Amino acid sequence: MLRWGLIGASRIASSYMIEAMRAQEGADVLSVLSTDVARGARFADENGIADSYTDLDALLADDRVNAVYISTTNEKHHAQALAAIAAGKNVLCEKPLAMSLADACEMVKAAADKGITFATNHHLRNAGTHLAIKDLISNGRIGDVLSARVFHAVNLPEHLRGWRINDASAGGGVIPDITVHDADTIRFHLDEDPVDVVAKSGTSGMGEGVEDSVMSVWSMPSGAMVQTHESFTHGFAGTGIEFHGTRGSIFAQGVMTQEPVGTIRLVDSNGETAVSYENHNLYKRSLGVFTQAVAGTGRPSADGVDGIKSLAVALAVREAARSGRQTTVDYGGF
Ligand code: NDP
């Protein structure tokens, strides 16, 4: 039974995560941390949360709280996670785990040393669509995977055009925001980690001091090639993911999203088949798996090492775009 403290009065918490936490039997959301007294109090009031704090140590001192959800801006995740881990709380941390690989590794090692459950909130692994795609690939329905393509160029909604588009020090930019999700999703489907990447990034009308668009190509250990496109400025592109193998292809449209929607088609020598999937809430499933992991059954859908690796790929993409050179992905020994 998890009793949550929220670190960050964020939109993702109020729009998806609180509901997903409360959907787990016996779970409760006890408190929220904000840097602003009035915003924290308003957030608590609007979301039916009893306590709001501006002092992290005070939130962590509540012995009833046995799990925290960190959804502050990205530069704060590291210090807040280390404090929560030191206090013995289980941690669900937003992506990207940290601003640097070393910081992310420190967080995950600290959690392991303390023996608490640590997870990364990569929601796409929990989508019925992606679970169905993974089944097709792992059951050999498309044979050996030769290549994959990810289309994740969206129109960043007006209300999200804050630190994401103008504050590098808070972890803004489309690479830490979206490329991390694509890295995690590709790793999830292919069960292997990109070896090296080439990339180009730029601004296409929204980014102020941070990239708002990026394209990259990754080499996988199996020899498969992966092509990705992430952007904040594409109003009509739609999202999708494709896998092309020696025996067939999977075309999934509208699936790189927070909602349980999209279509999947399998095309092979028998023709074209529509693939069905379970359309459950992604975040509720993620919270269910996390709750079980804390109870000692299984592992989170994306754990700390998954968070390290998605960040590692994103950092390599950013470095490849900056340098114009093929960049080897450094996983920090993981
Ligand atoms: P928000 O911008 O909503 O919140 C981030 C911080 O901004 C909050 O902690 C809050 O600070 C501050 N803040 C919130 N509202 C205001 C306001 N009106 N004025 C000034 N400051 C404000 O961020 P998101 O919810 O979009 O993202 C938070 C984290 O979650 C990021 O790490 C992001 O990458 C991740 N994320 C993950 C998603 C997923 O599906 N896995 C989806 C969306 C985001 P304070 O707490 O001090 O009050």
Short mmCIF file of C-alpha atoms and ligand atoms in Angstrom, two decimals:
data_model
loop_
_atom_site.label_atom_id
_atom_site.label_comp_id
_atom_site.label_asym_id
_atom_site.label_seq_id
_atom_site.Cartn_x
_atom_site.Cartn_y
_atom_site.Cartn_z
CA MET A 1 0.00 0.00 0.00
CA LEU A 2 1.70 3.18 -1.16
CA ARG A 3 1.32 6.53 0.58
CA TRP A 4 2.71 9.10 -1.79
CA GLY A 5 4.47 12.41 -1.36
CA LEU A 6 4.63 14.46 -4.56
CA ILE A 7 7.87 16.32 -5.18
CA GLY A 8 6.78 19.03 -7.61
CA ALA A 9 3.43 20.75 -8.15
CA SER A 10 3.50 19.82 -11.82
CA ARG A 11 1.02 19.45 -14.64
CA ILE A 12 1.87 15.81 -15.27
CA ALA A 13 1.09 15.06 -11.61
CA SER A 14 -2.30 16.78 -11.68
CA SER A 15 -3.33 15.62 -15.14
CA TYR A 16 -2.35 11.94 -14.99
CA MET A 17 -0.35 10.72 -12.03
CA ILE A 18 -2.49 11.52 -8.99
CA GLU A 19 -5.45 9.73 -10.56
CA ALA A 20 -3.21 6.75 -11.42
CA MET A 21 -1.84 6.59 -7.86
CA ARG A 22 -5.33 6.69 -6.36
CA ALA A 23 -6.50 3.95 -8.72
CA GLN A 24 -4.27 1.45 -6.83
CA GLU A 25 -6.04 -0.31 -4.00
CA GLY A 26 -5.31 1.25 -0.61
CA ALA A 27 -3.06 3.96 -2.05
CA ASP A 28 -3.15 7.55 -0.86
CA VAL A 29 -1.54 10.86 -1.85
CA LEU A 30 -0.55 12.62 1.35
CA SER A 31 1.53 15.64 0.44
CA VAL A 32 3.05 17.86 -2.22
CA LEU A 33 6.24 19.93 -2.36
CA SER A 34 6.36 23.27 -4.18
CA THR A 35 8.90 26.09 -4.12
CA ASP A 36 5.98 28.51 -3.88
CA VAL A 37 3.75 28.48 -0.76
CA ALA A 38 0.65 29.73 -2.55
CA ARG A 39 1.04 27.45 -5.59
CA GLY A 40 1.63 24.44 -3.35
CA ALA A 41 -1.44 25.23 -1.23
CA ARG A 42 -3.59 25.76 -4.32
CA PHE A 43 -2.31 22.54 -5.90
CA ALA A 44 -3.05 20.62 -2.69
CA ASP A 45 -6.53 22.11 -2.46
CA GLU A 46 -7.40 21.48 -6.11
CA ASN A 47 -6.20 17.89 -5.92
CA GLY A 48 -7.57 16.93 -2.50
CA ILE A 49 -4.13 16.58 -0.88
CA ALA A 50 -3.88 17.27 2.85
CA ASP A 51 -0.37 18.70 3.21
CA SER A 52 1.78 21.03 1.13
CA TYR A 53 5.41 21.84 1.91
CA THR A 54 8.14 24.10 0.62
CA ASP A 55 10.81 22.17 2.57
CA LEU A 56 11.77 18.78 1.11
CA ASP A 57 13.15 17.51 4.42
CA ALA A 58 9.80 18.22 6.09
CA LEU A 59 7.95 16.20 3.44
CA LEU A 60 10.45 13.37 3.77
CA ALA A 61 10.24 13.43 7.58
CA ASP A 62 6.64 12.18 7.40
CA ASP A 63 7.04 8.47 8.19
CA ARG A 64 3.67 7.68 6.64
CA VAL A 65 5.06 8.61 3.21
CA ASN A 66 6.67 5.47 1.77
CA ALA A 67 6.98 6.56 -1.89
CA VAL A 68 7.70 9.82 -3.69
CA TYR A 69 7.00 10.88 -7.24
CA ILE A 70 9.52 13.42 -8.57
CA SER A 71 8.13 15.62 -11.35
CA THR A 72 9.94 18.90 -10.91
CA THR A 73 11.91 20.43 -13.79
CA ASN A 74 14.78 18.20 -14.84
CA GLU A 75 17.68 19.95 -13.10
CA LYS A 76 16.10 19.23 -9.70
CA HIS A 77 15.56 15.49 -10.03
CA HIS A 78 19.07 14.48 -8.94
CA ALA A 79 19.27 16.24 -5.56
CA GLN A 80 15.65 15.47 -4.72
CA ALA A 81 16.02 11.79 -5.57
CA LEU A 82 19.19 11.46 -3.47
CA ALA A 83 17.41 13.06 -0.50
CA ALA A 84 14.37 10.81 -0.89
CA ILE A 85 16.53 7.70 -1.22
CA ALA A 86 18.54 8.68 1.89
CA ALA A 87 15.20 8.96 3.72
CA GLY A 88 14.34 5.41 2.62
CA LYS A 89 11.44 6.33 0.32
CA ASN A 90 10.67 4.36 -2.83
CA VAL A 91 11.09 6.63 -5.85
CA LEU A 92 9.27 7.06 -9.12
CA CYS A 93 11.23 9.72 -11.00
CA GLU A 94 10.31 11.55 -14.16
CA LYS A 95 12.40 11.38 -17.28
CA PRO A 96 15.05 12.45 -18.00
CA LEU A 97 16.39 11.18 -14.68
CA ALA A 98 19.01 13.93 -14.52
CA MET A 99 20.97 16.49 -16.52
CA SER A 100 24.09 14.30 -16.73
CA LEU A 101 24.84 10.61 -17.00
CA ALA A 102 26.99 10.71 -13.85
CA ASP A 103 24.11 12.17 -11.82
CA ALA A 104 21.65 9.55 -13.10
CA CYS A 105 24.11 6.74 -12.30
CA GLU A 106 24.60 8.14 -8.79
CA MET A 107 20.83 8.13 -8.19
CA VAL A 108 20.37 4.56 -9.37
CA LYS A 109 23.38 3.28 -7.40
CA ALA A 110 22.17 5.05 -4.26
CA ALA A 111 18.73 3.43 -4.62
CA ALA A 112 20.29 -0.01 -5.07
CA ASP A 113 22.53 0.48 -2.02
CA LYS A 114 19.53 1.52 0.07
CA GLY A 115 17.42 -1.40 -1.20
CA ILE A 116 14.48 0.73 -2.25
CA THR A 117 12.49 0.51 -5.50
CA PHE A 118 13.49 3.13 -8.06
CA ALA A 119 11.67 3.59 -11.37
CA THR A 120 11.65 5.93 -14.34
CA ASN A 121 8.31 7.20 -15.63
CA HIS A 122 8.57 6.01 -19.24
CA HIS A 123 4.85 5.58 -19.85
CA LEU A 124 4.97 4.21 -23.42
CA ARG A 125 6.11 0.74 -22.27
CA ASN A 126 2.72 0.48 -20.58
CA ALA A 127 0.61 1.22 -23.64
CA GLY A 128 -1.53 -1.62 -24.97
CA THR A 129 -0.28 -0.73 -28.43
CA HIS A 130 3.39 -1.07 -27.50
CA LEU A 131 2.77 -4.28 -25.54
CA ALA A 132 1.10 -5.73 -28.65
CA ILE A 133 3.96 -4.57 -30.91
CA LYS A 134 6.51 -6.11 -28.53
CA ASP A 135 4.59 -9.40 -28.62
CA LEU A 136 4.64 -9.42 -32.43
CA ILE A 137 8.40 -8.80 -32.54
CA SER A 138 9.33 -11.25 -29.79
CA ASN A 139 7.09 -13.96 -31.28
CA GLY A 140 9.04 -13.66 -34.53
CA ARG A 141 6.10 -12.36 -36.56
CA ILE A 142 8.35 -10.06 -38.62
CA GLY A 143 11.45 -12.26 -38.49
CA ASP A 144 14.77 -10.55 -37.81
CA VAL A 145 14.36 -6.80 -37.38
CA LEU A 146 16.29 -4.88 -40.03
CA SER A 147 15.20 -1.35 -39.20
CA ALA A 148 12.87 0.84 -37.18
CA ARG A 149 11.51 4.33 -37.63
CA VAL A 150 10.02 6.58 -34.94
CA PHE A 151 7.90 9.62 -35.81
CA HIS A 152 7.49 11.75 -32.72
CA ALA A 153 7.20 15.28 -34.13
CA VAL A 154 4.30 17.00 -32.40
CA ASN A 155 2.89 20.47 -31.87
CA LEU A 156 3.89 21.27 -28.28
CA PRO A 157 0.63 22.50 -26.68
CA GLU A 158 0.55 26.20 -25.81
CA HIS A 159 0.38 25.51 -22.05
CA LEU A 160 3.65 23.52 -22.16
CA ARG A 161 5.64 26.26 -23.91
CA GLY A 162 7.55 27.34 -20.81
CA TRP A 163 10.89 25.95 -19.63
CA ARG A 164 10.78 23.21 -22.30
CA ILE A 165 11.39 25.73 -25.09
CA ASN A 166 13.46 28.46 -23.42
CA ASP A 167 15.41 27.18 -20.42
CA ALA A 168 18.44 24.97 -21.03
CA SER A 169 19.35 25.12 -17.33
CA ALA A 170 16.01 23.48 -16.42
CA GLY A 171 16.60 20.71 -18.97
CA GLY A 172 14.62 22.21 -21.84
CA GLY A 173 14.83 21.06 -25.45
CA VAL A 174 13.16 18.34 -27.45
CA ILE A 175 16.04 15.87 -26.92
CA PRO A 176 15.67 15.57 -23.12
CA ASP A 177 11.91 15.83 -23.49
CA ILE A 178 11.05 13.38 -26.28
CA THR A 179 14.19 11.61 -27.55
CA VAL A 180 14.50 9.92 -24.13
CA HIS A 181 11.05 8.36 -24.61
CA ASP A 182 11.93 7.16 -28.10
CA ALA A 183 15.19 5.66 -26.83
CA ASP A 184 13.33 3.81 -24.11
CA THR A 185 10.64 2.59 -26.51
CA ILE A 186 13.17 1.26 -29.04
CA ARG A 187 15.14 -0.47 -26.27
CA PHE A 188 11.88 -1.98 -24.98
CA HIS A 189 10.93 -3.41 -28.37
CA LEU A 190 14.33 -4.58 -29.55
CA ASP A 191 15.85 -5.68 -26.22
CA GLU A 192 19.18 -4.11 -27.15
CA ASP A 193 20.94 -0.79 -26.61
CA PRO A 194 22.00 1.59 -29.39
CA VAL A 195 25.77 1.50 -29.97
CA ASP A 196 26.34 4.78 -31.77
CA VAL A 197 24.35 7.63 -33.30
CA VAL A 198 24.53 10.41 -35.86
CA ALA A 199 22.19 13.39 -35.59
CA LYS A 200 21.20 16.87 -36.66
CA SER A 201 19.20 19.26 -34.50
CA GLY A 202 17.91 22.78 -34.91
CA THR A 203 15.21 25.27 -34.16
CA SER A 204 12.17 25.51 -36.35
CA GLY A 205 10.18 28.32 -34.79
CA MET A 206 9.79 27.52 -31.11
CA GLY A 207 13.09 26.84 -29.35
CA GLU A 208 14.83 29.81 -27.70
CA GLY A 209 18.36 28.69 -26.88
CA VAL A 210 17.38 25.01 -27.03
CA GLU A 211 16.67 22.71 -29.99
CA ASP A 212 13.03 22.15 -30.89
CA SER A 213 13.68 19.56 -33.62
CA VAL A 214 16.09 16.67 -34.10
CA MET A 215 16.61 13.75 -36.45
CA SER A 216 18.97 10.90 -35.69
CA VAL A 217 20.08 7.47 -36.87
CA TRP A 218 21.21 4.79 -34.43
CA SER A 219 23.14 1.54 -34.94
CA MET A 220 21.99 -1.44 -32.89
CA PRO A 221 24.24 -4.38 -31.87
CA SER A 222 22.14 -6.75 -34.04
CA GLY A 223 22.89 -4.62 -37.11
CA ALA A 224 19.40 -3.08 -37.15
CA MET A 225 19.25 0.63 -37.97
CA VAL A 226 16.91 3.07 -36.21
CA GLN A 227 15.75 6.42 -37.56
CA THR A 228 14.02 8.94 -35.27
CA HIS A 229 12.42 12.37 -35.60
CA GLU A 230 11.38 14.44 -32.60
CA SER A 231 10.00 17.96 -32.74
CA PHE A 232 7.84 20.50 -30.90
CA THR A 233 6.75 22.34 -34.04
CA HIS A 234 4.84 19.90 -36.24
CA GLY A 235 1.11 20.51 -36.10
CA PHE A 236 -0.03 17.89 -38.55
CA ALA A 237 2.65 15.19 -38.75
CA GLY A 238 1.06 12.66 -36.39
CA THR A 239 3.16 10.14 -34.47
CA GLY A 240 4.08 6.56 -35.15
CA ILE A 241 6.59 3.76 -35.01
CA GLU A 242 7.49 1.15 -37.64
CA PHE A 243 9.52 -2.04 -37.51
CA HIS A 244 10.67 -3.74 -40.68
CA GLY A 245 11.89 -7.33 -40.58
CA THR A 246 12.90 -10.19 -42.84
CA ARG A 247 9.36 -11.65 -42.74
CA GLY A 248 7.11 -8.64 -42.30
CA SER A 249 6.58 -5.05 -41.22
CA ILE A 250 4.67 -3.41 -38.38
CA PHE A 251 3.11 0.02 -38.98
CA ALA A 252 1.76 1.71 -35.82
CA GLN A 253 0.18 5.14 -36.10
CA GLY A 254 -0.79 7.61 -33.40
CA VAL A 255 0.91 5.49 -30.71
CA MET A 256 3.64 7.82 -29.37
CA THR A 257 1.20 9.42 -26.97
CA GLN A 258 -0.07 9.53 -23.40
CA GLU A 259 -3.50 8.20 -24.38
CA PRO A 260 -4.52 4.57 -25.07
CA VAL A 261 -5.10 5.15 -28.77
CA GLY A 262 -3.64 4.38 -32.20
CA THR A 263 -3.70 1.69 -34.87
CA ILE A 264 -1.34 -1.20 -35.63
CA ARG A 265 -1.05 -3.03 -38.96
CA LEU A 266 1.03 -6.13 -39.61
CA VAL A 267 2.02 -6.59 -43.25
CA ASP A 268 3.61 -9.85 -44.39
CA SER A 269 3.36 -12.44 -47.16
CA ASN A 270 -0.26 -13.14 -46.10
CA GLY A 271 -1.23 -9.52 -46.73
CA GLU A 272 -2.30 -6.91 -44.20
CA THR A 273 -3.79 -7.59 -40.75
CA ALA A 274 -5.16 -5.09 -38.22
CA VAL A 275 -3.68 -5.87 -34.79
CA SER A 276 -5.88 -5.47 -31.71
CA TYR A 277 -4.64 -4.34 -28.30
CA GLU A 278 -5.87 -3.57 -24.78
CA ASN A 279 -6.69 0.11 -24.39
CA HIS A 280 -6.04 0.59 -20.67
CA ASN A 281 -4.73 3.82 -19.07
CA LEU A 282 -0.92 3.86 -19.47
CA TYR A 283 -0.14 5.57 -16.18
CA LYS A 284 -2.48 3.39 -14.12
CA ARG A 285 -0.77 0.29 -15.47
CA SER A 286 2.65 1.79 -14.74
CA LEU A 287 1.61 2.60 -11.15
CA GLY A 288 0.19 -0.90 -10.73
CA VAL A 289 3.47 -2.48 -11.81
CA PHE A 290 5.44 -0.09 -9.58
CA THR A 291 3.23 -0.93 -6.59
CA GLN A 292 3.83 -4.65 -7.15
CA ALA A 293 7.57 -4.07 -7.47
CA VAL A 294 7.64 -2.28 -4.10
CA ALA A 295 5.74 -5.26 -2.65
CA GLY A 296 8.50 -7.54 -3.97
CA THR A 297 6.75 -8.90 -7.06
CA GLY A 298 8.52 -8.20 -10.33
CA ARG A 299 10.22 -5.00 -11.40
CA PRO A 300 8.95 -1.57 -12.47
CA SER A 301 8.04 -1.32 -16.14
CA ALA A 302 11.03 1.00 -16.58
CA ASP A 303 13.57 0.86 -13.76
CA GLY A 304 16.51 3.09 -12.92
CA VAL A 305 18.88 1.44 -15.38
CA ASP A 306 16.30 1.98 -18.13
CA GLY A 307 16.28 5.67 -17.14
CA ILE A 308 20.07 5.82 -17.30
CA LYS A 309 20.09 4.23 -20.74
CA SER A 310 17.39 6.44 -22.28
CA LEU A 311 19.28 9.47 -20.99
CA ALA A 312 22.57 8.08 -22.33
CA VAL A 313 21.10 7.77 -25.84
CA ALA A 314 19.62 11.28 -25.67
CA LEU A 315 22.94 12.74 -24.54
CA ALA A 316 24.72 10.96 -27.39
CA VAL A 317 22.17 12.35 -29.87
CA ARG A 318 22.72 15.86 -28.52
CA GLU A 319 26.51 15.47 -28.70
CA ALA A 320 26.34 14.01 -32.22
CA ALA A 321 24.20 16.96 -33.35
CA ARG A 322 26.55 19.44 -31.67
CA SER A 323 29.77 17.95 -33.02
CA GLY A 324 28.54 16.72 -36.38
CA ARG A 325 30.26 13.42 -35.61
CA GLN A 326 29.13 9.84 -35.09
CA THR A 327 28.98 9.42 -31.32
CA THR A 328 29.32 6.24 -29.28
CA VAL A 329 26.69 5.94 -26.57
CA ASP A 330 28.27 5.98 -23.10
CA TYR A 331 26.11 4.01 -20.65
CA GLY A 332 28.33 4.80 -17.65
CA GLY A 333 29.20 1.14 -17.12
CA PHE A 334 25.56 -0.04 -17.04
P1 NDP B 1 5.41 21.71 -15.14
O1 NDP B 1 5.99 22.89 -15.85
O2 NDP B 1 3.93 21.58 -15.06
O3 NDP B 1 5.97 21.61 -13.65
C1 NDP B 1 7.37 21.66 -13.39
C2 NDP B 1 7.61 22.64 -12.24
O4 NDP B 1 7.22 23.92 -12.67
C3 NDP B 1 6.77 22.33 -11.03
O5 NDP B 1 7.50 21.50 -10.17
C4 NDP B 1 6.44 23.70 -10.45
O6 NDP B 1 7.35 24.07 -9.42
C5 NDP B 1 6.67 24.66 -11.59
N1 NDP B 1 5.37 25.24 -12.00
C6 NDP B 1 4.22 24.58 -12.26
N2 NDP B 1 3.25 25.45 -12.58
C7 NDP B 1 3.82 26.67 -12.53
C8 NDP B 1 3.35 27.99 -12.74
N3 NDP B 1 2.06 28.22 -13.08
N4 NDP B 1 4.21 29.02 -12.61
C9 NDP B 1 5.49 28.79 -12.27
N5 NDP B 1 6.00 27.57 -12.03
C10 NDP B 1 5.16 26.55 -12.17
O7 NDP B 1 6.11 20.45 -15.79
P2 NDP B 1 5.55 19.13 -16.44
O8 NDP B 1 4.48 18.50 -15.63
O9 NDP B 1 5.25 19.38 -17.85
O10 NDP B 1 6.88 18.22 -16.37
C11 NDP B 1 7.46 17.88 -15.13
C12 NDP B 1 8.41 16.71 -15.29
O11 NDP B 1 7.68 15.60 -15.77
C13 NDP B 1 9.57 16.91 -16.27
O12 NDP B 1 10.68 16.20 -15.79
C14 NDP B 1 9.05 16.27 -17.56
O13 NDP B 1 10.10 15.81 -18.37
C15 NDP B 1 8.23 15.14 -17.01
N6 NDP B 1 7.09 14.74 -17.84
C16 NDP B 1 6.89 13.42 -18.12
C17 NDP B 1 5.82 12.97 -18.83
C18 NDP B 1 5.60 11.51 -19.01
O14 NDP B 1 4.61 11.12 -19.63
N7 NDP B 1 6.44 10.65 -18.50
C19 NDP B 1 4.86 13.91 -19.41
C20 NDP B 1 5.10 15.29 -19.03
C21 NDP B 1 6.19 15.66 -18.27
P3 NDP B 1 7.03 23.80 -7.89
O15 NDP B 1 6.96 22.32 -7.76
O16 NDP B 1 8.19 24.41 -7.20
O17 NDP B 1 5.70 24.43 -7.59
#
